[in-house]
């Protein structure tokens, strides 16, 4: 394919830095792990519809109540509450597409959600940032910029997330504009918008439309913006969240509906109960998107984990989390919907715990066929902190999963029987033609892992993986190249941001 | 079941230490991940039989040549080489059982190999030991003892391995007797014997027979001893290895036949070529066991990984390793044989790399339905070093996998719809009866992971997982209790060891 080979040539021209795999779309060729039987999935499905029929959900948004009332739901406006017939919910959910494409300003970075497509995203949302040199501190805009630059450098990341850290040095009402601007100008990948209310969503759509040089009508037919809406579990959707769903759907952009169901806190202490509640809550948000705009893309989000019952603290990357992620994938596939999950851990430091909890998450997200693995790189401390070193170690782990997903080819050439015959008993394969023809590309070349022997590693300073990651992010930042943008578009973006800031500040005054 | 509840009572009586799951047998309820199609497996199967027919294998042991010649193989005694008709190999392999039980001196610790049974073992064989206090040094017998004591303390380990570290302060010819003695007296779990030659195998069988109070004939009907035989890849079996197979098989004990096929060094640079060679080599050793004693238990071992093509150093826990482990499981199941794999990494230090490479290994071994996961706890530095802290971190990861393998139960009780109704929108589940009834056992309680918030963790000293593991192994050793042994059996064991040492020293003199 000419497109692929031209991509390869470009990848070779990039100045050499830490070894990386090229940017590429990923598909998981293996069957998903199923932790529940089809019957068990039906039982959870049925239970969650029962929850919607008999208990119902709070909808703290007049427009959402209007939409559901018009569709036949039993809405109590005084209580801001609704109950839903299962037919209403299932008919609406069935209108959602199984797969869709997201196109950023660089169409070569377009990605597919659904099926066995796997996309990795940058951490989004922490209040703090940390690295080995500066320690843990409140996030500032300079962190936002650097972490977004790193996400552009790391080929394995498909999406930039919704801002890797809160820029606490910027005014809250207009922060989203600065973060969008960084995502749009410092990267050419898909980014998440903040789906908190009408304005932040429309700002994102307008800014991406400017960057792509297309209209709002055109972007509605070619989605670019994706946003996460959380249910305020149990069973409550706040006003800005429902506005987010409505605005994204109305503009043809996908929403990721993600209940935040920590078992034992915001949902039953049993993972199966938490999944039933997650499913009920997700189906309401998904149905709303389809009532607003039938056929608009939407993603089933799962974020079921458990709390530490001693302290009430959330736990991540646990065995329970792994099972919930895999079961969540089965539920999403039950409705033929794309699936979102996360690469999470609860460690306070980039150590073995951070790595093994992340791997528990990663294996279950990948083998659960999550299409969007949010917080793929950089998440630490249960999501309270974005870590520069964790971002690099995560990128290594993501690259390893990406290589794991490259299927083995069985052919005469790969069986290498001639090489086995040539080498014969007791020989070695280092110098054979079969090896020489392949050794440069035969195996995954790591970015962080150090395979040198102990003595050589010791002479080089006995650095841990986390210490090596510190050097790698600095090298990547030093080599960062901003993806080009037409100056006319830059000016239009700047003008848009200036106008919107003035409007928002005038409203606040 | 009365047996289980009595075990539970005992577990409760053990003085409290670091939180642990109880000792229990494990089954993986999930379908294995298949990285190759059935057709691809047949192609590799066919290719490997072709290797045995046309290239053949060196057999550096007269008795093994006799056995294969008598079975119809084309043996060249001068070249110590044989070629094998596929019918000969497949007929012999077909006689091996798909499943078998191993019974140590404590029959309550018996384990099952085959099917979806999963057993975790201690690291075996490193020359060095390391911990945070004493650093890296040559292994000594005191390390052997302490690591074996830890393996008794750690409930998640089913097997003690073949000696966690070489006791370099003991004479080589009699070391195996001291190591067996430690395994037999300090633990009551199954241990590996050294399968290196006739004598070490028979010593193990005799010592376990003494410990169980049974005869060699009786132990032949109730296997206790398991040993690993490596092919000296490519395509060469050394004399002591073939003696090991023959002696174990003749005495009714299972052998694990494990080719050491590092792609690019001892096998083709392609994983598929390495697998074809692994399969050819494994089938020869397995067939030999069945020609010696048809129906004797035997295990298909896989140890295919890749080398770092820059340095030639072996790499472990790589994406290639994960695929080879999963494909190896498919090959073992092709022959209805139990499967052995390993929890490996190439890190020089107990850091994030050690953890993520181990997780890549663990997920593939568990999801490849490996029945015996060797080097489950304590392996570091590509197997050159046994680490006390890694042992604890591995035990945590193994416990997490053990919990992951506990299937979700879907029932009215676990769905918790009444709790969801009681709590209602916007409530919380901490105080509900559904939670109170279950919170103590609802979730995995970690041994190493620290889920406290950053400030609390910082006030407690900002310890990494590795530093916490250091405290845990010391606490476990302080609480270690030697499993009781009848004094008459102890005396008989001591007398056996004294006699054998005298014999071996006399031979050497």
PDB file of C-alpha atoms in Angstrom, chain B residues 33 120 128 146 171 192 225 253 260 403 456 483:
ATOM      1  CA  UNK B  33      -5.858 -16.953  24.507  1.00  0.00           C
ATOM      2  CA  UNK B 120       2.887 -21.430  40.913  1.00  0.00           C
ATOM      3  CA  UNK B 128      23.344 -15.144  42.967  1.00  0.00           C
ATOM      4  CA  UNK B 146      15.705 -18.574  53.902  1.00  0.00           C
ATOM      5  CA  UNK B 171      30.553 -28.928  47.704  1.00  0.00           C
ATOM      6  CA  UNK B 192      11.587 -30.148  41.955  1.00  0.00           C
ATOM      7  CA  UNK B 225       9.070 -35.774  42.432  1.00  0.00           C
ATOM      8  CA  UNK B 253       7.911 -39.676  38.234  1.00  0.00           C
ATOM      9  CA  UNK B 260      15.815 -23.629  25.727  1.00  0.00           C
ATOM     10  CA  UNK B 403      -8.071 -13.741  42.589  1.00  0.00           C
ATOM     11  CA  UNK B 456      -0.401   9.511  54.587  1.00  0.00           C
ATOM     12  CA  UNK B 483       6.036 -27.841  59.370  1.00  0.00           C
TER      13      UNK B 483
END
